[in-house]
Coordinates of N, CA and C in Angstrom, one line a residue:
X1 N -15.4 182.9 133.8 CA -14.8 182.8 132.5 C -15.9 183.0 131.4
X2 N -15.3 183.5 130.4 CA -16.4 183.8 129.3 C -16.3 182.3 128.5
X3 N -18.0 182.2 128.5 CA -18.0 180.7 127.6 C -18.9 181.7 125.7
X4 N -17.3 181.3 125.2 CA -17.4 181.8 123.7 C -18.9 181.6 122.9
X5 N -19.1 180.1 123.3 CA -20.0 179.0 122.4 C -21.7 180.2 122.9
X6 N -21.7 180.2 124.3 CA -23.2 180.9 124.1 C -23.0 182.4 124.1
X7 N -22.0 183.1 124.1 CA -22.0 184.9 123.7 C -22.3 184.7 121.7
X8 N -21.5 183.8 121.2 CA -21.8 183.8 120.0 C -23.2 183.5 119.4
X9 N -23.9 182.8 120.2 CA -25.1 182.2 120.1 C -26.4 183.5 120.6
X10 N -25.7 184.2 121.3 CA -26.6 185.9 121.7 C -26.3 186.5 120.6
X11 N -25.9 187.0 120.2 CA -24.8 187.4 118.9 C -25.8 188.1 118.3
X12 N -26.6 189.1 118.5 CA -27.2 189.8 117.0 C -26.4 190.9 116.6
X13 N -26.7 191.3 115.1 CA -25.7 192.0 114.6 C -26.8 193.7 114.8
X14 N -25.7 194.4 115.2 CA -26.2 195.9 115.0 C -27.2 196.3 113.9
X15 N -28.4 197.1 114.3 CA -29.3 197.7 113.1 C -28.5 198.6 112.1
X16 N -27.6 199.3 113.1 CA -26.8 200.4 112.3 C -26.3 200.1 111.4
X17 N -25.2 199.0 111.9 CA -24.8 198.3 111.1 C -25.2 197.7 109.6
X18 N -26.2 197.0 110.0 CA -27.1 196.5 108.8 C -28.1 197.5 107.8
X19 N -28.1 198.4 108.2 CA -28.8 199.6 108.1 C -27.3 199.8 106.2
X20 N -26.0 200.5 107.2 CA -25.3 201.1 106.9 C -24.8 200.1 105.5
X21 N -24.6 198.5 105.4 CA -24.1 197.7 104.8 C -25.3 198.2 103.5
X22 N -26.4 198.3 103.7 CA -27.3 198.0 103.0 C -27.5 199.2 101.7
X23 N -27.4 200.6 102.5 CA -27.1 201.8 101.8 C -25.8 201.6 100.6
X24 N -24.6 201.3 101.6 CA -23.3 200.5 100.7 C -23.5 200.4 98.9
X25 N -24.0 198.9 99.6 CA -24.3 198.2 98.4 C -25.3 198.8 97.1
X26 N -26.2 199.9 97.8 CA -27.6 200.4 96.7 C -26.9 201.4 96.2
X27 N -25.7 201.9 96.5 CA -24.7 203.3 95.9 C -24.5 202.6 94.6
X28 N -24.4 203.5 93.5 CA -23.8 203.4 91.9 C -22.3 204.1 92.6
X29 N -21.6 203.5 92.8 CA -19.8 203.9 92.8 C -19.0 203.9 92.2
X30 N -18.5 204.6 91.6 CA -17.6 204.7 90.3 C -16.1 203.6 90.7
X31 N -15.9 202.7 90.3 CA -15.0 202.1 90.4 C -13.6 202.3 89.8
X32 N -12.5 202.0 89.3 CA -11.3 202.4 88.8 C -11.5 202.1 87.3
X33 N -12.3 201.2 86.8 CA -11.8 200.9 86.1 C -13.4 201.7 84.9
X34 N -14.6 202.7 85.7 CA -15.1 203.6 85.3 C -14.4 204.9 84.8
X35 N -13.5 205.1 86.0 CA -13.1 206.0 85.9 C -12.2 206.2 84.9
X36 N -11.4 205.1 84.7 CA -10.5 205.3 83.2 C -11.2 205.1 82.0
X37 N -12.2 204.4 81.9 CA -13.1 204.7 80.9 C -13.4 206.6 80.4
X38 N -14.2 207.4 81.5 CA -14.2 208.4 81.2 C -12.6 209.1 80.9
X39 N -11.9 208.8 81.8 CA -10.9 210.2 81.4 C -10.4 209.5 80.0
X40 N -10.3 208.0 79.3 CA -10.4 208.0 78.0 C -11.1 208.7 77.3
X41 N -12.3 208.5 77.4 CA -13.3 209.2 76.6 C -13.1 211.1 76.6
X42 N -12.4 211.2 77.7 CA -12.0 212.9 77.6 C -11.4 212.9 77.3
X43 N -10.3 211.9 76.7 CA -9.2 212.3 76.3 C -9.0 212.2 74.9
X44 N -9.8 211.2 74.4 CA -10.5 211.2 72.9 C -11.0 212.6 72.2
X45 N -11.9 213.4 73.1 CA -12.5 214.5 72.5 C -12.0 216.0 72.8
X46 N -10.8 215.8 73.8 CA -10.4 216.7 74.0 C -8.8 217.4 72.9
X47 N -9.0 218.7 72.9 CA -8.0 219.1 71.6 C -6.8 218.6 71.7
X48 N -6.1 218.0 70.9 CA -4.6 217.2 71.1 C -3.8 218.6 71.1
X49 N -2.5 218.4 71.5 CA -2.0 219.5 72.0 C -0.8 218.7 71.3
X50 N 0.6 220.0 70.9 CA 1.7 219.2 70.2 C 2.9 219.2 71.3
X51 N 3.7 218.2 71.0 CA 4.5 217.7 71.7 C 5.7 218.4 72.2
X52 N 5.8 219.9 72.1 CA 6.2 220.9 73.0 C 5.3 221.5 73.8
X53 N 3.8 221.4 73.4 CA 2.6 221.8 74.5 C 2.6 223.6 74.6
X54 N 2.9 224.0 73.2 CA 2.5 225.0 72.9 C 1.6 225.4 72.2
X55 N 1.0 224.3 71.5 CA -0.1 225.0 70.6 C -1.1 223.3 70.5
X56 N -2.1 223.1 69.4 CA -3.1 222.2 68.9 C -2.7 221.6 67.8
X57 N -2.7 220.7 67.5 CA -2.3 219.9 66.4 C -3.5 220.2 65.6

């Protein structure tokens, strides 16, 4: 029978793993709430269009 208490106690965590977590976290990732920042901001400077979407206001 597997005794839980000492497998947990061998227990090291994968390099890869640790390796992989670490890259993770050092990424700049645009989150949701970057993203709606910019397409605000493009949507500020971009030409307003009129409300049939035929021409520029």
């Amino acid at each position: 029978m597997i005794n839980f208490e000492e497998e947990i106690k061998k227990f090291r965590p994968s390099l890869e793993i640790e390796d992989a977590e670490e890259l993770i976290h050092n990424q700049d990732l645009d989150d949701m709430a970057d993203i709606l920042v910019k397409m605000m901001k493009e949507a500020e400077t971009a030409p307003k269009k009129s409300k049939n979407g035929r021409g520029t206001i």
